[in-house]
Coordinates of N, CA and C in Angstrom, one line a residue:
M1 N 1.1 150.6 99.3 CA 0.9 149.2 99.8 C 1.9 148.3 99.2
K2 N 2.2 148.5 97.8 CA 3.1 147.6 97.1 C 4.5 147.8 97.7
G3 N 4.9 149.1 98.0 CA 6.2 149.3 98.6 C 6.3 148.7 100.0
F4 N 5.2 148.6 100.8 CA 5.3 148.0 102.1 C 5.6 146.5 102.0
F5 N 4.9 145.9 101.0 CA 5.1 144.4 100.8 C 6.5 144.1 100.3
E6 N 7.0 145.0 99.4 CA 8.3 144.8 98.9 C 9.4 145.0 99.9
K7 N 9.2 145.9 100.9 CA 10.1 146.2 101.9 C 10.1 145.1 103.0
N8 N 9.0 144.5 103.2 CA 8.8 143.5 104.3 C 8.5 142.1 103.9
K9 N 8.8 141.8 102.6 CA 8.4 140.5 102.1 C 9.0 139.3 102.8
Y10 N 10.3 139.5 103.2 CA 11.0 138.4 103.9 C 10.4 138.2 105.3
R11 N 10.0 139.3 106.0 CA 9.4 139.1 107.3 C 8.0 138.5 107.1
L12 N 7.3 138.9 106.1 CA 6.0 138.3 105.9 C 6.1 136.8 105.6
I13 N 7.1 136.4 104.8 CA 7.3 135.0 104.5 C 7.5 134.2 105.8
S14 N 8.3 134.8 106.7 CA 8.6 134.2 108.0 C 7.3 134.0 108.8
L15 N 6.5 135.1 108.8 CA 5.2 135.1 109.6 C 4.3 134.0 109.0
C16 N 4.3 133.9 107.7 CA 3.4 132.9 107.0 C 3.9 131.5 107.4
S17 N 5.2 131.2 107.5 CA 5.6 129.9 107.9 C 5.2 129.6 109.3
V18 N 5.3 130.5 110.2 CA 4.8 130.3 111.6 C 3.3 130.1 111.7
A19 N 2.6 130.9 110.9 CA 1.1 130.8 110.9 C 0.7 129.4 110.3
G20 N 1.5 129.0 109.3 CA 1.2 127.7 108.7 C 1.3 126.5 109.7
V21 N 2.4 126.6 110.4 CA 2.7 125.5 111.5 C 1.5 125.6 112.5
L22 N 1.2 126.7 113.0 CA 0.1 126.9 113.9 C -1.3 126.3 113.4
L23 N -1.5 126.6 112.1 CA -2.7 126.2 111.5 C -2.8 124.6 111.4
I24 N -1.7 124.0 111.0 CA -1.6 122.6 110.9 C -1.8 122.0 112.3
W25 N -1.1 122.6 113.3 CA -1.2 122.1 114.7 C -2.7 122.2 115.1
E26 N -3.3 123.3 114.9 CA -4.7 123.4 115.3 C -5.6 122.4 114.6
L27 N -5.4 122.1 113.3 CA -6.2 121.2 112.6 C -6.1 119.7 113.1
V28 N -4.8 119.3 113.4 CA -4.6 117.9 113.8 C -5.0 117.7 115.2
T29 N -5.1 118.7 116.0 CA -5.4 118.5 117.5 C -6.9 118.9 117.8
D30 N -7.3 120.1 117.4 CA -8.6 120.6 117.9 C -9.7 120.4 116.9
V31 N -9.3 120.3 115.6 CA -10.4 120.2 114.6 C -10.6 118.7 114.2
F32 N -9.6 118.0 113.8 CA -9.8 116.6 113.3 C -9.5 115.6 114.4
H33 N -8.9 116.0 115.5 CA -8.6 115.2 116.7 C -7.7 114.0 116.3
L34 N -6.7 114.2 115.5 CA -5.9 113.1 115.0 C -4.8 112.7 116.1
I35 N -4.5 113.6 117.0 CA -3.6 113.4 118.1 C -4.2 113.6 119.4
S36 N -4.0 112.7 120.3 CA -4.6 112.9 121.7 C -4.0 114.1 122.4
P37 N -4.9 114.8 123.1 CA -4.4 116.0 123.9 C -3.3 115.6 124.9
M38 N -3.3 114.4 125.4 CA -2.2 113.9 126.3 C -0.9 113.8 125.6
M39 N -0.9 113.7 124.3 CA 0.3 113.6 123.5 C 0.7 115.0 123.0
L40 N -0.2 115.8 122.5 CA 0.0 117.1 121.9 C -1.2 118.0 122.2
P41 N -1.1 118.9 123.2 CA -2.2 119.8 123.5 C -2.5 120.8 122.3
T42 N -3.7 121.4 122.3 CA -4.0 122.3 121.3 C -3.2 123.6 121.5
P43 N -3.1 124.4 120.4 CA -2.4 125.8 120.6 C -3.1 126.6 121.6
G44 N -4.5 126.5 121.6 CA -5.2 127.3 122.6 C -4.9 126.9 124.0
K45 N -4.7 125.6 124.3 CA -4.4 125.1 125.6 C -3.0 125.6 126.0
V46 N -2.0 125.5 125.1 CA -0.7 126.0 125.3 C -0.6 127.5 125.6
L47 N -1.4 128.2 124.9 CA -1.5 129.7 125.1 C -2.1 130.0 126.5
E48 N -3.1 129.2 126.8 CA -3.7 129.4 128.1 C -2.7 129.1 129.3
T49 N -2.0 128.0 129.1 CA -1.0 127.7 130.1 C 0.1 128.7 130.2
F50 N 0.5 129.2 129.0 CA 1.6 130.3 128.9 C 1.1 131.5 129.7
I51 N -0.1 131.9 129.5 CA -0.6 133.1 130.2 C -0.7 132.9 131.7
Y52 N -1.1 131.7 132.1 CA -1.2 131.3 133.5 C 0.1 131.3 134.2
K53 N 1.1 130.7 133.5 CA 2.5 130.7 134.1 C 3.1 132.1 134.1
L54 N 2.8 132.9 133.1 CA 3.4 134.2 133.0 C 2.8 135.2 134.0
T55 N 1.6 134.9 134.4 CA 0.9 135.8 135.3 C 1.1 135.4 136.8
G56 N 2.0 134.4 137.0 CA 2.3 134.1 138.4 C 1.9 132.7 138.8
G57 N 1.2 131.9 137.9 CA 0.8 130.6 138.3 C 2.0 129.7 138.6
V58 N 1.9 128.9 139.7 CA 3.0 128.1 140.1 C 2.8 126.6 139.9
N59 N 1.6 126.1 139.6 CA 1.4 124.7 139.3 C 1.8 124.3 137.9
P60 N 2.3 123.1 137.7 CA 2.5 122.0 138.6 C 3.9 121.9 139.2
D61 N 4.7 122.9 138.9 CA 6.2 122.8 139.2 C 6.7 123.6 140.3
G62 N 5.7 124.4 140.9 CA 6.1 125.2 142.1 C 6.8 126.5 141.8
G63 N 6.7 127.0 140.6 CA 7.3 128.3 140.3 C 6.6 129.0 139.1
S64 N 6.6 130.3 139.0 CA 6.0 131.0 137.9 C 7.0 131.0 136.7
L65 N 6.6 131.4 135.6 CA 7.4 131.4 134.4 C 8.6 132.4 134.6
L66 N 8.3 133.5 135.2 CA 9.3 134.5 135.4 C 10.4 134.0 136.3
Q67 N 10.0 133.3 137.4 CA 11.0 132.8 138.3 C 11.9 131.8 137.6
H68 N 11.3 130.9 136.8 CA 12.1 129.9 136.0 C 13.0 130.6 135.1
I69 N 12.6 131.6 134.4 CA 13.4 132.4 133.4 C 14.6 133.0 134.1
V70 N 14.4 133.7 135.2 CA 15.4 134.3 136.0 C 16.5 133.3 136.4
S71 N 16.0 132.2 137.0 CA 16.9 131.1 137.4 C 17.8 130.6 136.3
S72 N 17.1 130.3 135.1 CA 17.8 129.7 134.0 C 18.8 130.7 133.4
M73 N 18.4 132.0 133.4 CA 19.3 133.0 132.8 C 20.6 133.2 133.7
K74 N 20.4 133.1 135.0 CA 21.6 133.1 135.9 C 22.6 132.0 135.6
I75 N 22.0 130.8 135.4 CA 22.9 129.7 135.1 C 23.5 129.7 133.7
S76 N 22.6 129.9 132.8 CA 23.1 129.9 131.4 C 24.1 131.0 131.0
L77 N 23.7 132.2 131.4 CA 24.6 133.4 131.1 C 25.9 133.3 132.0
G78 N 25.8 132.8 133.2 CA 27.0 132.7 134.0 C 28.0 131.7 133.4
G79 N 27.5 130.5 133.0 CA 28.4 129.6 132.3 C 28.9 130.1 131.0
Y80 N 28.0 130.8 130.2 CA 28.3 131.3 128.9 C 29.5 132.4 129.0
F81 N 29.3 133.3 129.9 CA 30.3 134.4 130.0 C 31.7 133.8 130.4
V82 N 31.7 132.9 131.3 CA 33.0 132.3 131.8 C 33.6 131.5 130.6
G83 N 32.8 130.8 129.9 CA 33.3 130.0 128.7 C 33.9 130.9 127.7
V84 N 33.2 132.1 127.4 CA 33.6 133.0 126.4 C 34.9 133.7 126.8
L85 N 34.9 134.1 128.1 CA 36.1 134.9 128.6 C 37.3 134.1 128.6
I86 N 37.2 132.7 128.7 CA 38.4 131.9 128.6 C 38.6 131.4 127.2
G87 N 37.5 131.0 126.5 CA 37.6 130.4 125.2 C 38.2 131.3 124.1
V88 N 37.7 132.5 124.1 CA 38.1 133.4 123.0 C 39.6 133.7 123.1
P89 N 40.1 134.2 124.3 CA 41.6 134.4 124.4 C 42.4 133.2 124.1
L90 N 41.9 132.0 124.6 CA 42.6 130.7 124.4 C 42.7 130.4 122.9
G91 N 41.6 130.6 122.2 CA 41.7 130.3 120.7 C 42.6 131.3 120.0
I92 N 42.5 132.5 120.3 CA 43.4 133.5 119.7 C 44.9 133.2 120.0
S93 N 45.2 132.9 121.3 CA 46.6 132.6 121.7 C 47.1 131.4 120.9
M94 N 46.3 130.3 120.8 CA 46.7 129.1 120.2 C 47.0 129.4 118.7
A95 N 46.2 130.2 118.1 CA 46.3 130.5 116.6 C 47.5 131.4 116.3
W96 N 47.8 132.3 117.3 CA 48.8 133.3 117.0 C 50.3 132.9 117.4
S97 N 50.3 132.1 118.5 CA 51.7 131.6 119.0 C 51.9 130.2 118.7
R98 N 52.8 129.9 117.8 CA 53.1 128.5 117.5 C 53.5 127.7 118.7
K99 N 54.3 128.2 119.6 CA 54.8 127.5 120.8 C 53.6 127.2 121.7
F100 N 52.7 128.2 121.9 CA 51.6 128.0 122.8 C 50.6 127.0 122.1
E101 N 50.5 127.0 120.8 CA 49.7 126.0 120.1 C 50.2 124.6 120.3
L102 N 51.5 124.4 120.2 CA 52.0 123.1 120.5 C 51.8 122.6 121.9
F103 N 51.8 123.5 122.8 CA 51.5 123.2 124.2 C 50.1 122.9 124.5
A104 N 49.2 123.8 124.1 CA 47.8 123.8 124.5 C 46.9 123.0 123.6
K105 N 47.1 123.0 122.3 CA 46.1 122.4 121.3 C 45.9 120.9 121.5
P106 N 47.0 120.1 121.8 CA 46.7 118.7 122.0 C 45.8 118.5 123.2
L107 N 45.9 119.3 124.3 CA 45.0 119.1 125.4 C 43.6 119.5 125.0
F108 N 43.5 120.6 124.3 CA 42.2 121.1 123.9 C 41.5 120.0 122.9
D109 N 42.3 119.4 122.0 CA 41.8 118.4 121.1 C 41.3 117.2 121.8
V110 N 41.8 116.9 123.0 CA 41.3 115.8 123.8 C 40.0 116.2 124.5
I111 N 39.9 117.4 125.0 CA 38.7 117.8 125.7 C 37.5 118.1 124.7
R112 N 37.9 118.6 123.5 CA 36.9 119.1 122.5 C 35.8 118.0 122.2
P113 N 36.1 116.7 122.0 CA 35.0 115.8 121.6 C 34.1 115.4 122.8
I114 N 34.5 115.7 124.0 CA 33.7 115.3 125.2 C 32.5 116.1 125.3
P115 N 31.3 115.6 125.3 CA 30.0 116.3 125.4 C 30.0 117.0 126.8
A116 N 29.3 118.2 126.8 CA 29.2 118.9 128.1 C 28.5 118.1 129.1
L117 N 27.5 117.2 128.7 CA 26.8 116.4 129.7 C 27.7 115.4 130.3
A118 N 28.8 115.0 129.7 CA 29.7 114.0 130.3 C 30.4 114.5 131.5
W119 N 30.4 115.8 131.6 CA 31.1 116.4 132.8 C 30.2 116.5 134.0
I120 N 29.0 116.1 133.9 CA 28.0 116.2 135.1 C 28.6 115.4 136.3
P121 N 29.0 114.1 136.2 CA 29.5 113.5 137.4 C 30.7 114.2 138.1
L122 N 31.6 114.7 137.3 CA 32.8 115.4 137.8 C 32.4 116.7 138.4
M123 N 31.4 117.4 137.8 CA 30.9 118.7 138.4 C 30.3 118.5 139.7
I124 N 29.6 117.4 139.9 CA 29.0 117.0 141.2 C 30.1 116.8 142.2
L125 N 31.1 116.0 141.8 CA 32.2 115.7 142.8 C 33.0 116.9 143.1
W126 N 33.3 117.8 142.2 CA 34.1 119.0 142.4 C 33.4 120.1 143.0
L127 N 32.1 120.4 142.6 CA 31.4 121.6 143.0 C 30.1 121.3 143.7
G128 N 29.8 120.1 143.9 CA 28.5 119.8 144.6 C 27.3 119.8 143.6
I129 N 26.2 120.1 144.2 CA 25.0 120.1 143.3 C 24.3 121.5 143.3
G130 N 25.1 122.5 143.6 CA 24.5 123.8 143.7 C 24.7 124.6 142.3
Y131 N 24.7 125.9 142.4 CA 24.8 126.8 141.3 C 26.1 126.6 140.5
E132 N 27.2 126.4 141.3 CA 28.5 126.4 140.6 C 28.6 125.2 139.7
S133 N 28.0 124.0 140.0 CA 28.1 122.8 139.2 C 27.3 123.0 137.9
K134 N 26.2 123.7 138.0 CA 25.4 123.9 136.8 C 26.1 124.9 135.9
V135 N 26.7 125.9 136.4 CA 27.5 126.8 135.6 C 28.6 126.1 135.0
G136 N 29.3 125.2 135.7 CA 30.4 124.4 135.1 C 30.0 123.6 133.9
I137 N 28.8 123.0 133.9 CA 28.3 122.3 132.7 C 28.1 123.2 131.5
I138 N 27.5 124.4 131.8 CA 27.2 125.3 130.7 C 28.6 125.9 130.2
F139 N 29.5 126.1 131.1 CA 30.9 126.5 130.7 C 31.5 125.7 129.6
F140 N 31.5 124.4 129.8 CA 32.1 123.5 128.9 C 31.3 123.5 127.5
A141 N 30.0 123.7 127.6 CA 29.2 123.8 126.4 C 29.6 125.0 125.5
A142 N 29.8 126.2 126.2 CA 30.2 127.4 125.6 C 31.6 127.5 125.2
F143 N 32.5 127.0 126.0 CA 33.9 127.1 125.9 C 34.4 126.5 124.6
I144 N 33.9 125.4 124.2 CA 34.4 124.7 123.0 C 34.2 125.5 121.7
S145 N 32.9 126.0 121.6 CA 32.6 126.8 120.4 C 33.3 128.1 120.3
A146 N 33.5 128.7 121.4 CA 34.2 130.0 121.5 C 35.6 129.8 121.1
T147 N 36.2 128.8 121.6 CA 37.7 128.5 121.3 C 37.9 128.2 119.9
I148 N 37.1 127.3 119.3 CA 37.3 126.8 118.0 C 37.2 127.9 117.0
N149 N 36.1 128.7 117.1 CA 35.9 129.8 116.1 C 36.9 130.9 116.2
S150 N 37.4 131.2 117.4 CA 38.4 132.2 117.6 C 39.7 131.7 117.0
Y151 N 40.0 130.5 117.2 CA 41.2 129.9 116.6 C 41.2 129.9 115.1
A152 N 40.0 129.5 114.5 CA 39.9 129.5 113.1 C 39.9 130.9 112.5
G153 N 39.3 131.9 113.2 CA 39.3 133.2 112.7 C 40.7 133.8 112.5
I154 N 41.6 133.6 113.6 CA 43.0 134.1 113.5 C 43.8 133.4 112.4
K155 N 43.5 132.1 112.3 CA 44.3 131.3 111.3 C 43.9 131.7 109.9
Q156 N 42.8 132.2 109.7 CA 42.3 132.6 108.3 C 42.7 134.1 108.0
T157 N 43.5 134.7 108.8 CA 44.0 136.1 108.5 C 44.8 136.0 107.3
N158 N 44.5 137.0 106.4 CA 45.2 137.1 105.1 C 46.7 137.4 105.3
K159 N 47.6 136.6 104.8 CA 49.0 136.8 105.0 C 49.5 138.1 104.4
V160 N 48.9 138.4 103.3 CA 49.3 139.7 102.6 C 49.1 140.9 103.5
H161 N 48.0 140.9 104.3 CA 47.7 142.0 105.2 C 48.8 142.1 106.3
L162 N 49.2 140.9 106.7 CA 50.3 140.9 107.7 C 51.6 141.4 107.1
W163 N 51.9 141.0 105.9 CA 53.2 141.4 105.3 C 53.2 142.9 105.1
V164 N 52.0 143.4 104.6 CA 52.0 144.9 104.4 C 52.2 145.6 105.7
A165 N 51.6 145.2 106.8 CA 51.7 145.8 108.1 C 53.2 145.7 108.6
K166 N 53.8 144.6 108.4 CA 55.2 144.5 108.7 C 56.1 145.4 107.9
T167 N 55.7 145.6 106.7 CA 56.5 146.5 105.8 C 56.5 147.9 106.4
F168 N 55.4 148.3 107.0 CA 55.2 149.6 107.6 C 55.7 149.7 109.0
G169 N 56.4 148.6 109.5 CA 57.0 148.6 110.8 C 56.1 148.2 111.9
A170 N 55.1 147.5 111.7 CA 54.2 147.1 112.8 C 54.8 146.1 113.7
S171 N 54.7 146.2 115.0 CA 55.2 145.2 115.9 C 54.3 144.0 115.9
N172 N 54.8 142.9 116.6 CA 54.0 141.7 116.7 C 52.6 142.0 117.4
R173 N 52.7 142.8 118.4 CA 51.5 143.2 119.2 C 50.5 144.0 118.3
Q174 N 51.0 144.9 117.5 CA 50.2 145.6 116.6 C 49.6 144.7 115.5
L175 N 50.4 143.8 115.0 CA 49.9 142.8 114.0 C 48.7 142.1 114.6
L176 N 48.8 141.7 115.8 CA 47.7 140.9 116.5 C 46.4 141.8 116.7
F177 N 46.6 142.9 117.3 CA 45.4 143.7 117.7 C 44.9 144.6 116.6
K178 N 45.7 145.0 115.6 CA 45.3 145.9 114.5 C 44.9 145.2 113.2
V179 N 45.5 144.0 113.1 CA 45.2 143.2 111.8 C 44.5 141.9 112.1
A180 N 45.1 141.0 112.8 CA 44.6 139.7 113.0 C 43.2 139.6 113.7
I181 N 43.1 140.2 114.9 CA 41.8 140.2 115.6 C 40.7 140.9 114.9
P182 N 40.9 142.1 114.3 CA 39.8 142.7 113.6 C 39.4 141.9 112.4
T183 N 40.3 141.2 111.7 CA 40.0 140.3 110.6 C 39.2 139.1 111.0
A184 N 39.5 138.6 112.2 CA 38.8 137.4 112.8 C 37.5 137.7 113.4
M185 N 37.1 139.0 113.6 CA 35.9 139.3 114.3 C 34.6 138.6 113.8
P186 N 34.4 138.5 112.5 CA 33.2 137.7 112.1 C 33.2 136.3 112.6
M187 N 34.3 135.6 112.5 CA 34.4 134.2 113.1 C 34.3 134.2 114.6
I188 N 34.8 135.2 115.3 CA 34.7 135.2 116.7 C 33.3 135.4 117.1
F189 N 32.6 136.3 116.4 CA 31.2 136.5 116.8 C 30.3 135.3 116.4
T190 N 30.7 134.6 115.4 CA 30.0 133.4 115.0 C 30.2 132.4 116.2
G191 N 31.4 132.3 116.7 CA 31.6 131.5 117.9 C 30.8 131.8 119.1
L192 N 30.7 133.2 119.3 CA 29.9 133.6 120.4 C 28.4 133.2 120.3
R193 N 27.9 133.2 119.1 CA 26.5 132.8 118.8 C 26.3 131.3 119.0
L194 N 27.3 130.6 118.4 CA 27.3 129.1 118.6 C 27.4 128.7 120.1
A195 N 28.2 129.4 120.8 CA 28.4 129.1 122.2 C 27.1 129.4 123.0
L196 N 26.4 130.5 122.6 CA 25.1 130.8 123.2 C 24.1 129.7 123.0
G197 N 24.1 129.2 121.7 CA 23.2 128.1 121.4 C 23.5 126.8 122.2
S198 N 24.8 126.5 122.3 CA 25.2 125.4 123.1 C 24.9 125.5 124.5
S199 N 24.9 126.7 125.1 CA 24.6 126.9 126.5 C 23.1 126.6 126.7
W200 N 22.3 127.0 125.8 CA 20.8 126.7 126.0 C 20.5 125.3 125.8
V201 N 21.3 124.6 124.9 CA 21.1 123.2 124.7 C 21.4 122.4 126.0
A202 N 22.5 122.8 126.7 CA 22.9 122.1 127.9 C 22.1 122.5 129.1
L203 N 21.3 123.5 129.0 CA 20.6 124.1 130.2 C 19.7 123.0 130.8
V204 N 18.9 122.3 130.0 CA 17.9 121.3 130.6 C 18.7 120.3 131.4
A205 N 19.8 119.8 130.9 CA 20.5 118.8 131.6 C 21.2 119.3 132.8
A206 N 21.7 120.6 132.8 CA 22.3 121.2 133.9 C 21.3 121.3 135.1
E207 N 20.1 121.6 134.7 CA 19.1 121.9 135.8 C 18.5 120.6 136.3
L208 N 19.0 119.4 135.9 CA 18.7 118.2 136.6 C 19.4 118.0 137.9
L209 N 20.4 118.8 138.2 CA 21.2 118.7 139.4 C 20.5 119.4 140.6
A210 N 19.6 118.7 141.2 CA 18.9 119.1 142.4 C 18.4 120.6 142.3
A211 N 17.8 120.9 141.1 CA 17.2 122.2 140.9 C 15.8 122.3 141.5
T212 N 15.4 123.5 141.9 CA 14.0 123.7 142.3 C 13.4 124.8 141.4
K213 N 14.2 125.4 140.6 CA 13.7 126.4 139.6 C 14.4 126.3 138.3
G214 N 13.9 126.9 137.3 CA 14.5 126.9 136.0 C 13.7 126.3 134.9
L215 N 13.9 126.7 133.7 CA 13.0 126.2 132.6 C 13.3 124.7 132.4
G216 N 14.5 124.3 132.5 CA 14.8 122.9 132.4 C 14.1 122.0 133.5
Y217 N 14.1 122.6 134.7 CA 13.5 121.9 135.8 C 11.9 121.9 135.5
M218 N 11.4 123.0 135.1 CA 10.0 123.0 134.8 C 9.6 121.9 133.7
I219 N 10.4 121.8 132.7 CA 10.1 120.8 131.7 C 10.2 119.4 132.2
Q220 N 11.2 119.1 133.1 CA 11.4 117.8 133.6 C 10.3 117.4 134.5
V221 N 9.9 118.3 135.4 CA 8.8 118.0 136.3 C 7.5 117.8 135.5
S222 N 7.2 118.6 134.5 CA 6.0 118.5 133.7 C 6.0 117.1 132.9
R223 N 7.2 116.7 132.5 CA 7.3 115.4 131.9 C 6.8 114.3 132.8
M224 N 7.3 114.3 134.0 CA 7.0 113.3 135.0 C 5.5 113.3 135.4
L225 N 4.9 114.5 135.3 CA 3.5 114.7 135.7 C 2.5 114.6 134.5
G226 N 3.1 114.3 133.3 CA 2.3 114.2 132.1 C 1.6 115.5 131.7
R227 N 2.3 116.6 131.7 CA 1.8 117.9 131.3 C 2.5 118.4 130.1
P228 N 2.1 118.0 128.9 CA 2.8 118.4 127.7 C 2.6 119.9 127.4
D229 N 1.5 120.5 127.9 CA 1.3 121.9 127.7 C 2.3 122.7 128.3
V230 N 2.7 122.4 129.6 CA 3.8 123.1 130.3 C 5.1 122.8 129.6
I231 N 5.3 121.6 129.2 CA 6.6 121.2 128.5 C 6.8 122.1 127.3
I232 N 5.7 122.3 126.5 CA 5.8 123.1 125.3 C 6.0 124.6 125.6
V233 N 5.4 125.0 126.7 CA 5.6 126.4 127.2 C 7.1 126.6 127.5
G234 N 7.7 125.7 128.2 CA 9.1 125.8 128.5 C 10.0 125.7 127.3
M235 N 9.6 124.9 126.3 CA 10.4 124.8 125.1 C 10.3 126.1 124.3
V236 N 9.1 126.6 124.1 CA 8.9 127.8 123.4 C 9.6 129.0 124.1
T237 N 9.6 129.0 125.4 CA 10.2 130.1 126.1 C 11.8 130.1 125.9
I238 N 12.3 128.9 126.0 CA 13.8 128.7 125.7 C 14.1 129.2 124.3
G239 N 13.2 128.8 123.3 CA 13.5 129.2 122.0 C 13.4 130.7 121.8
I240 N 12.4 131.4 122.4 CA 12.3 132.8 122.3 C 13.4 133.6 122.9
I241 N 13.8 133.1 124.1 CA 14.9 133.8 124.8 C 16.2 133.6 124.0
G242 N 16.5 132.4 123.5 CA 17.6 132.1 122.7 C 17.7 133.0 121.4
Y243 N 16.5 133.1 120.8 CA 16.4 134.0 119.6 C 16.7 135.4 119.9
L244 N 16.2 135.9 121.0 CA 16.4 137.3 121.4 C 17.9 137.6 121.7
L245 N 18.5 136.7 122.4 CA 19.9 136.8 122.8 C 20.8 136.7 121.5
S246 N 20.4 135.8 120.6 CA 21.2 135.7 119.4 C 21.0 136.9 118.5
S247 N 19.8 137.5 118.5 CA 19.6 138.8 117.7 C 20.4 139.9 118.3
I248 N 20.6 140.0 119.6 CA 21.4 141.0 120.2 C 22.9 140.9 119.8
L249 N 23.3 139.6 119.8 CA 24.7 139.4 119.4 C 24.9 139.7 117.9
E250 N 23.9 139.4 117.1 CA 24.0 139.7 115.7 C 24.0 141.2 115.4
K251 N 23.3 142.0 116.2 CA 23.3 143.5 116.0 C 24.6 144.0 116.5
L252 N 25.2 143.5 117.6 CA 26.5 143.9 118.0 C 27.6 143.6 117.0
Q253 N 27.4 142.4 116.4 CA 28.4 142.0 115.3 C 28.4 143.0 114.2
K254 N 27.2 143.3 113.7 CA 27.1 144.2 112.6 C 27.7 145.6 112.9
K255 N 27.4 146.1 114.1 CA 28.0 147.4 114.5 C 29.5 147.3 114.8
F256 N 29.9 146.3 115.5 CA 31.3 146.2 115.8 C 32.2 145.9 114.6
V257 N 31.8 144.9 113.8 CA 32.6 144.5 112.7 C 32.7 145.7 111.7
R258 N 31.6 146.4 111.5 CA 31.7 147.5 110.6 C 32.7 148.6 111.0
R259 N 32.8 148.8 112.3 CA 33.8 149.7 112.8 C 35.3 149.3 112.5
T260 N 35.5 148.0 112.4 CA 36.8 147.5 112.3 C 37.2 147.3 110.8
K261 N 36.4 147.7 109.9 CA 36.8 147.5 108.5 C 37.7 148.7 108.1

């Protein structure tokens, strides 16, 4: 028993923190009634709503939880993958080629401070109010983080490693793909995880564009109808999915980076 606790003590600490929050929540809502149910529903009510939506319930927003999840995943992952596929090579190219950096970095530095939500009016003008405009908003949210971290990772490559490789006759291409990129992998994966988080942050705003499904849409409709239980279900679902996706990236990072050592 002692070995079990020693092995899993950090997980148990995490579970205790979650249990503590739930206990306080239960005390202030269902036991002492310090907060009105219209402001903050009880954990039991949220769990009941979660089960209802998960098992196919469509009220009050016209869709089940699974339908909203599928819709949000299509939008979020679509914009995320496009942002990563463009951002990572761009960051690497800017950091590796001085000429390309002089050309592209000033433009990127102008775009970088612009919040993803500021692109909503242009996305509507360029792409309408359908799937493409929502993906475009998520794209800008993911693109910035992926580019910055890829750029920083290549810039932090140890010059000694490059000199040693050059001494053994490595070409510029070999220096990039055999030394610089493997060295930058931890930073690149950090950028992928940050980009994923940014994608989920922008999701709620993206689904304001004439959406009929999605977790962001579910939250917005529930806000207008005064259903905090459904709002919390949507928030918790976003948090859980984001955590799972981030965990997958973390496992891939450990596996992939270990191979490049």
